[in-house]
Coordinates of C-alpha atoms in Angstrom, one line a residue:
X257 CA -16.2 -10.9 31.1
X258 CA -16.8 -10.8 27.5
X259 CA -18.8 -7.9 26.4
X260 CA -21.2 -9.2 24.0
X261 CA -22.1 -5.9 22.2
X262 CA -18.5 -5.5 21.2
X263 CA -18.4 -8.9 19.2
X264 CA -19.9 -7.4 16.1
X265 CA -20.1 -8.6 12.6
X266 CA -19.1 -6.6 9.3
X267 CA -20.8 -7.5 6.1
X268 CA -18.0 -7.9 3.6
X269 CA -18.7 -8.3 -0.2
X270 CA -15.9 -10.7 -0.9
X271 CA -16.0 -13.0 2.1
X272 CA -19.2 -12.5 3.7
X273 CA -19.3 -12.0 7.4
X274 CA -16.2 -11.1 9.1
X275 CA -16.5 -11.3 12.9
X276 CA -14.6 -9.2 15.5
X277 CA -13.2 -11.9 17.9
X278 CA -12.9 -10.0 21.1
X279 CA -13.6 -6.7 22.8
X280 CA -9.8 -5.4 22.4
X281 CA -9.9 -5.9 18.7
X282 CA -13.3 -4.1 18.8
X283 CA -11.7 -1.0 20.8
X284 CA -8.9 -0.9 18.2
X285 CA -11.3 -0.7 15.4
X286 CA -13.2 2.0 17.0
X287 CA -10.1 4.0 17.9
X288 CA -10.0 7.2 15.7
X289 CA -6.5 6.1 14.4
X290 CA -8.0 3.1 12.8
X291 CA -11.2 4.8 11.8
X292 CA -9.1 7.3 9.8
X293 CA -8.5 4.3 7.2
X294 CA -12.0 4.7 6.2
X295 CA -11.0 7.9 4.7
X296 CA -7.9 6.7 2.8
X297 CA -8.4 4.9 -0.6
X298 CA -6.8 1.6 -1.0
X299 CA -5.6 2.1 -4.6
X300 CA -4.7 5.8 -4.4
X301 CA -6.0 7.4 -7.5
X302 CA -6.6 4.4 -9.6
X303 CA -10.4 5.3 -9.4
X304 CA -9.5 7.7 -12.3
X305 CA -9.1 4.5 -14.4
X306 CA -11.4 2.1 -12.6
X307 CA -14.4 4.0 -11.3
X308 CA -15.2 1.3 -9.0
X309 CA -11.8 1.3 -7.0
X310 CA -13.1 3.6 -4.4
X311 CA -12.8 1.1 -1.5
X312 CA -10.5 2.2 1.5
X313 CA -7.7 0.7 3.7
X314 CA -10.3 0.1 6.5
X315 CA -11.9 -2.6 4.2
X316 CA -8.6 -4.2 3.4
X317 CA -7.5 -4.1 7.2
X318 CA -10.4 -6.0 8.4
X319 CA -10.3 -8.6 5.2
X320 CA -6.5 -9.1 6.2
X321 CA -7.8 -10.0 9.8
X322 CA -10.4 -12.2 8.6
X323 CA -7.9 -14.2 6.6
X324 CA -5.7 -14.3 9.6
X325 CA -8.5 -16.0 11.4
X326 CA -8.9 -18.8 8.7
X327 CA -5.1 -19.2 8.8
X328 CA -5.0 -19.8 12.6
X329 CA -7.7 -22.2 12.3
X330 CA -6.0 -24.1 9.6
X331 CA -2.8 -24.3 11.5
X332 CA -4.1 -25.3 14.7
X333 CA -6.1 -28.0 13.0
X334 CA -2.8 -29.3 11.5
X335 CA -1.0 -29.5 15.0
X336 CA 0.8 -26.3 15.0
X337 CA 0.3 -24.8 18.5
X338 CA -0.8 -21.1 18.7
X339 CA -1.6 -20.0 22.2
X340 CA -4.5 -17.6 22.6
X341 CA -2.1 -14.7 23.3
X342 CA -0.2 -15.5 20.1
X343 CA -3.4 -15.8 18.2
X344 CA -4.6 -12.3 19.5
X345 CA -1.3 -10.9 18.7
X346 CA -1.5 -12.1 15.2
X347 CA -4.9 -10.4 14.7
X348 CA -3.8 -7.1 15.9
X349 CA -0.5 -6.9 14.1
X350 CA -2.3 -7.8 10.6
X351 CA -5.0 -5.3 11.5
X352 CA -2.7 -2.5 12.0
X353 CA 0.1 -3.3 9.6
X354 CA -1.2 -0.4 7.2
X355 CA -2.3 2.2 9.8
X356 CA 0.6 4.6 8.9
X357 CA -0.5 5.1 5.4
X358 CA -0.9 8.6 4.5
X359 CA -3.5 10.3 2.0
X360 CA -3.2 8.5 -1.3
X361 CA -0.7 6.1 0.1
X362 CA 2.7 6.5 -1.5
X363 CA 2.4 10.1 -2.9
X364 CA 2.9 11.6 0.8
X365 CA 6.1 9.6 1.3
X366 CA 7.7 11.1 -1.7
X367 CA 6.8 14.6 -0.9
X368 CA 5.7 16.1 2.3
X369 CA 6.6 13.5 4.9
X370 CA 10.2 12.9 3.4
X371 CA 12.1 9.8 3.9
X372 CA 9.5 8.3 6.4
X373 CA 7.9 5.1 5.3
X374 CA 4.4 4.2 6.2
X375 CA 5.7 0.9 8.0
X376 CA 7.7 3.1 10.2
X377 CA 4.7 5.2 10.8
X378 CA 2.6 2.0 11.3
X379 CA 4.9 1.2 14.1
X380 CA 4.7 4.6 15.7
X381 CA 0.9 4.2 15.8
X382 CA 1.4 1.0 17.4
X383 CA 3.5 2.1 19.9
X384 CA 1.3 4.8 21.0
X385 CA -2.0 2.4 21.0
X386 CA 0.3 0.1 23.2
X387 CA 0.5 3.1 25.7
X388 CA -3.2 3.7 25.7
X389 CA -4.1 0.0 26.0
X390 CA -1.9 -0.7 28.9
X391 CA 0.7 -3.0 27.0
X392 CA -1.8 -5.2 25.5
X393 CA -0.2 -4.8 22.1
X394 CA 3.3 -5.5 23.3
X395 CA 3.5 -9.1 21.5
X396 CA 1.8 -7.8 18.4
X397 CA 4.5 -5.1 18.1
X398 CA 7.3 -8.0 18.7
X399 CA 6.0 -10.1 15.9
X400 CA 5.4 -7.0 13.5
X401 CA 9.1 -6.2 14.1
X402 CA 10.3 -9.6 13.5
X403 CA 11.9 -9.8 17.0
X404 CA 9.5 -12.9 18.1
X405 CA 11.1 -16.1 18.1
X406 CA 8.4 -18.0 16.1
X407 CA 9.3 -16.7 12.6
X408 CA 6.4 -18.2 10.8
X409 CA 4.1 -15.6 12.6
X410 CA 5.9 -12.7 10.8
X411 CA 5.7 -14.6 7.6
X412 CA 1.9 -14.6 8.1
X413 CA 1.9 -10.9 8.1
X414 CA 4.9 -9.9 5.8
X415 CA 6.3 -12.3 3.2
X416 CA 5.8 -13.1 -0.4
X417 CA 2.6 -15.1 0.6
X418 CA 1.0 -13.4 3.4
X419 CA -2.4 -12.3 4.5
X420 CA -2.0 -8.6 3.1
X421 CA -1.1 -9.7 -0.3
X422 CA -3.8 -12.2 -0.4
X423 CA -6.5 -9.9 0.8
X424 CA -5.4 -6.9 -1.5
X425 CA -5.0 -8.9 -4.7
X426 CA -8.7 -10.4 -4.1
X427 CA -10.0 -7.2 -3.1
X428 CA -8.4 -4.7 -5.5
X429 CA -9.4 -7.2 -8.2
X430 CA -13.2 -7.1 -7.1
X431 CA -13.5 -3.3 -6.8
X432 CA -11.5 -2.6 -9.9
X433 CA -13.0 -5.2 -12.1
X434 CA -9.6 -6.5 -13.2
X435 CA -10.6 -10.2 -13.1
X436 CA -6.9 -11.3 -13.6
X437 CA -6.0 -10.3 -9.8
X438 CA -8.7 -12.8 -8.3
X439 CA -6.7 -15.3 -6.1
X440 CA -8.0 -18.3 -4.3
X441 CA -7.0 -17.2 -0.9
X442 CA -9.4 -19.7 0.7
X443 CA -7.4 -22.8 -0.9
X444 CA -3.9 -21.2 -0.4
X445 CA -4.7 -20.8 3.4
X446 CA -6.2 -24.5 3.4
X447 CA -2.6 -25.7 2.0
X448 CA -0.7 -23.9 4.7
X449 CA 1.4 -25.5 7.3
X450 CA 4.5 -24.8 9.6
X451 CA 7.6 -27.0 9.4
X452 CA 10.9 -26.0 11.5
X453 CA 9.3 -22.7 12.3
X454 CA 8.8 -21.9 8.5
X455 CA 5.4 -21.3 6.8
X456 CA 5.2 -24.0 4.0
X457 CA 2.6 -24.7 1.6
X458 CA 1.6 -28.3 0.8
X459 CA 2.7 -29.6 -2.7
X460 CA -1.0 -30.1 -3.9
X461 CA -1.4 -26.3 -3.5
X462 CA 1.5 -25.4 -6.0
X463 CA -1.0 -24.6 -8.7
X464 CA -2.7 -22.0 -6.4
X465 CA 0.7 -20.5 -5.7
X466 CA 1.3 -20.2 -9.4
X467 CA -1.9 -18.6 -10.0
X468 CA -1.2 -16.2 -7.0
X469 CA 2.2 -15.0 -8.6
X470 CA 0.8 -14.8 -12.0
X471 CA -2.2 -12.7 -10.6
X472 CA 0.1 -10.5 -8.7
X473 CA 2.2 -9.7 -12.0
X474 CA -1.0 -8.9 -13.9
X475 CA -2.4 -6.6 -11.2
X476 CA 0.8 -4.6 -11.1
X477 CA 0.7 -4.0 -14.9
X478 CA -3.0 -4.0 -15.5
X479 CA -3.8 -1.8 -12.1
X480 CA -1.1 -0.5 -9.8
X481 CA 1.3 0.4 -12.6
X482 CA -1.3 1.4 -15.0
X483 CA 0.2 4.4 -16.7
X484 CA -2.9 6.8 -16.0
X485 CA -2.9 5.6 -12.3
X486 CA 0.9 6.3 -12.5
X487 CA 1.0 9.7 -14.2
X488 CA -1.7 10.9 -11.7
X489 CA 0.3 9.7 -8.6
X490 CA 3.3 11.6 -10.0
X491 CA 1.5 14.8 -10.7
X492 CA -0.1 14.4 -7.0
X493 CA 3.7 14.1 -5.7
X494 CA 4.5 17.2 -7.9
X495 CA 1.7 19.3 -6.6
X496 CA 2.4 18.5 -3.0
X497 CA 6.2 19.3 -3.6
X498 CA 5.1 22.6 -5.2
X499 CA 3.0 23.5 -2.2
X500 CA 5.5 22.8 0.3
X501 CA 8.2 24.8 -1.8
X502 CA 5.7 28.0 -1.8
X503 CA 4.5 27.4 1.6
X504 CA 8.3 27.5 2.9
X505 CA 8.7 30.8 0.7
X506 CA 6.0 32.4 3.0
X507 CA 3.0 32.1 0.5
X508 CA -0.1 31.3 2.3
X509 CA -2.0 28.4 0.8
X510 CA -5.6 27.4 1.7
X511 CA -5.5 23.9 3.3
X512 CA -6.3 22.0 6.5
X513 CA -4.2 22.6 9.6
X514 CA -2.6 19.1 9.7
X515 CA -1.5 19.5 6.0
X516 CA -0.2 22.9 6.6
X517 CA 1.9 21.9 9.4
X518 CA 3.5 19.2 7.3
X519 CA 4.0 21.7 4.5
X520 CA 5.9 24.0 6.9
X521 CA 7.9 21.7 8.9
X522 CA 10.4 19.0 7.6
X523 CA 9.4 15.8 9.9
X524 CA 11.7 13.1 9.8
X525 CA 11.6 9.7 11.9
X526 CA 13.6 11.4 14.6
X527 CA 11.5 14.2 15.0
X528 CA 8.0 12.2 14.6
X529 CA 6.9 12.9 18.2
X530 CA 3.4 12.0 19.8
X531 CA 2.2 15.6 18.4
X532 CA 3.2 15.1 15.1
X533 CA 1.8 11.6 14.9
X534 CA -1.7 13.1 16.3
X535 CA -1.4 15.6 13.7
X536 CA -0.8 13.0 10.8
X537 CA -3.7 10.9 12.1
X538 CA -5.9 13.7 11.0
X539 CA -4.6 13.8 7.5
X540 CA -6.7 12.0 5.1
X541 CA -7.6 11.8 1.3
X542 CA -10.2 14.6 2.1
X543 CA -7.6 17.2 3.0
X544 CA -5.6 16.6 -0.2
X545 CA -8.7 16.8 -2.6
X546 CA -10.1 19.9 -0.6
X547 CA -6.5 21.5 -1.2
X548 CA -6.3 20.6 -4.7
X549 CA -9.7 22.2 -5.3
X550 CA -8.7 25.3 -3.7
X551 CA -5.2 25.4 -5.3
X552 CA -6.7 25.4 -8.8
X553 CA -7.4 29.0 -8.3
X554 CA -3.9 30.0 -6.9
X555 CA -1.9 32.5 -8.7
X556 CA 1.0 30.1 -9.2
X557 CA 0.8 28.6 -12.5
X558 CA 2.5 25.5 -11.4
X559 CA 0.4 24.8 -8.7
X560 CA -2.7 25.6 -10.2
X561 CA -2.2 23.8 -13.5
X562 CA -1.2 20.8 -11.8
X563 CA -4.1 20.7 -9.4
X564 CA -6.6 21.2 -12.3
X565 CA -4.9 18.3 -13.9
X566 CA -6.1 15.8 -11.1
X567 CA -9.5 17.4 -10.2
X568 CA -10.5 17.4 -13.7
X569 CA -8.7 14.3 -14.9
X570 CA -6.9 16.1 -17.7
X571 CA -3.5 14.6 -16.9
X572 CA -0.2 14.7 -18.6
X573 CA 0.6 12.4 -21.4
X574 CA 2.7 9.5 -20.5
X575 CA 4.7 7.2 -22.7
X576 CA 6.0 3.8 -21.6
X577 CA 9.1 2.4 -23.4
X578 CA 11.7 -0.2 -23.0
X579 CA 14.3 2.2 -23.5
X580 CA 15.8 4.6 -21.2
X581 CA 14.8 8.3 -22.6
X582 CA 17.8 10.5 -23.0
X583 CA 17.9 14.1 -22.1
X584 CA 18.1 15.3 -25.6
X585 CA 14.6 13.7 -25.9
X586 CA 13.3 16.0 -23.2
X587 CA 15.1 19.3 -23.7
X588 CA 13.2 20.6 -26.8
X589 CA 9.8 19.9 -25.4
X590 CA 11.1 21.9 -22.1
X591 CA 12.2 24.6 -24.1
X592 CA 9.1 24.9 -26.1
X593 CA 6.9 24.5 -22.9
X594 CA 9.1 27.1 -21.2
X595 CA 8.6 29.7 -24.0
X596 CA 4.9 29.1 -24.4
X597 CA 4.1 29.6 -20.7
X598 CA 6.7 32.1 -19.8
X599 CA 8.4 29.7 -17.1
X600 CA 11.8 28.8 -16.3
X601 CA 13.5 25.9 -17.7
X602 CA 13.8 24.7 -14.1
X603 CA 10.1 25.0 -13.4
X604 CA 9.4 22.8 -16.5
X605 CA 10.7 19.9 -14.6
X606 CA 7.3 19.9 -12.8
X607 CA 5.6 19.1 -16.3
X608 CA 8.0 17.4 -18.2
X609 CA 10.0 14.6 -16.7
X610 CA 11.1 10.9 -16.7
X611 CA 11.5 7.8 -14.6
X612 CA 11.2 4.0 -14.4
X613 CA 8.9 1.5 -13.1
X614 CA 9.9 -2.1 -12.0
X615 CA 7.7 -5.3 -11.7
X616 CA 9.0 -8.4 -10.2
X617 CA 6.1 -10.9 -8.9
X618 CA 8.4 -13.3 -7.2
X619 CA 11.9 -12.2 -5.6
X620 CA 14.6 -14.7 -5.3
X621 CA 16.4 -12.7 -2.9
X622 CA 13.5 -12.5 -0.4
X623 CA 12.2 -15.0 2.1
X624 CA 11.1 -17.9 -0.5
X625 CA 7.8 -19.5 -0.9
X626 CA 8.5 -23.0 0.4
X627 CA 6.7 -26.1 -0.9
X628 CA 6.4 -29.0 1.3
X629 CA 6.6 -32.1 -1.0
X630 CA 5.2 -35.5 -0.3
X631 CA 8.3 -37.0 0.9
X632 CA 8.7 -34.2 3.6
X633 CA 11.4 -32.3 1.9
X634 CA 10.9 -28.5 1.3
X635 CA 11.7 -26.7 -2.0
X636 CA 11.7 -23.1 -3.2
X637 CA 8.4 -22.9 -5.4
X638 CA 10.6 -21.8 -8.5
X639 CA 12.2 -25.5 -8.2
X640 CA 8.9 -27.3 -7.5
X641 CA 7.2 -25.7 -10.3
X642 CA 6.9 -27.4 -13.7
X643 CA 5.8 -24.1 -15.0
X644 CA 8.6 -22.6 -17.1
X645 CA 6.6 -19.0 -16.7
X646 CA 7.4 -19.1 -12.9
X647 CA 10.9 -18.7 -13.6
X648 CA 10.2 -15.7 -15.8
X649 CA 8.0 -14.1 -13.0
X650 CA 11.0 -13.9 -10.8
X651 CA 12.6 -11.7 -13.4
X652 CA 12.8 -8.1 -12.5
X653 CA 11.0 -6.2 -15.4
X654 CA 12.0 -2.7 -15.8
X655 CA 9.7 0.0 -17.9
X656 CA 10.8 3.5 -18.6
X657 CA 8.6 6.5 -19.0
X658 CA 8.3 10.2 -20.1
X659 CA 5.7 12.5 -19.0
X660 CA 4.8 15.7 -20.8
X661 CA 2.0 18.0 -21.5
X662 CA -0.6 16.9 -24.2
X663 CA -0.2 19.9 -26.4
X664 CA 3.4 19.2 -27.0
X665 CA 2.5 15.7 -28.5

């Protein structure tokens, strides 16, 4: 029996009404693991650049599920058989695809929870939920892992033209105000079909694909890799690394219990048991912000200085160049900063460092976006497109950066 009170409707500023299709999906949305996504920002620290970018991974996950509902309807209309079990599994897999993200997304992966990627944690959460829901997520997990024999289903969840990308480009564009990212997800979904178990886009949708790829490239440069967002995330990573370093030396730092646990212990994928997963599920952006506010007052010069930078949005200076910076460029800055602040040259690495960022809107190495031509042949979108700029979108663009305190400029 369908429980009517569980068939809820969400009002989304982008798509209008999003419906919860059944009681199981409702119960998953209600689960504390999923509700935690309300407290994890979708764009990390990008709100320091775009004040409106305060939307969460909760928004995004529901948006992805809504697009998946549209995709299932379109494919069924075109004669692709999708059973009710497969349909539900697709909704669950896309709903939970980001459930393993930590606070401020990628900063955690590079500092506290080392070498464990959010996709792997998502899978751990899904397996745990599968136990709690008596195996009702088994097919969704199979599809998510790419183990299911109908490959187009994985493409709907994870590929170069999936529901995830379609939602985050449109949503991040909306909330940040970066209009260039606004993609026509409705049209892209209407143009979808399945041939020989592969997801294809009908030829008349090729311009929508081109716009989608161009939007992705522009969103990366203008939003995700914006130099201020980038330097803020790099500083946050350094703060967490320093906090972990001090904690392991026995220095007591004020922070929440879950955060303290991950700072005191080296957790790898092999040691990520149910207990650790439960602690991880209690971590969100609020733990980090609260800790940063406390750490501003710590005696440790590095920790307090870096924490103040984020809390007060008074960040390091970042310079982007097309040429790689040499050690000789950083060394004088390090020596000067070490002397002025009475710290070791080694410790200046927290404030003065270099690195690189990459942007590739379309990868030739990954699963291609296939275009179904009128004569029923299938081509890679790069070959089908008459746009020269599409070939350039598949080029890997690398930029180099150096970061240093403003007073050294």
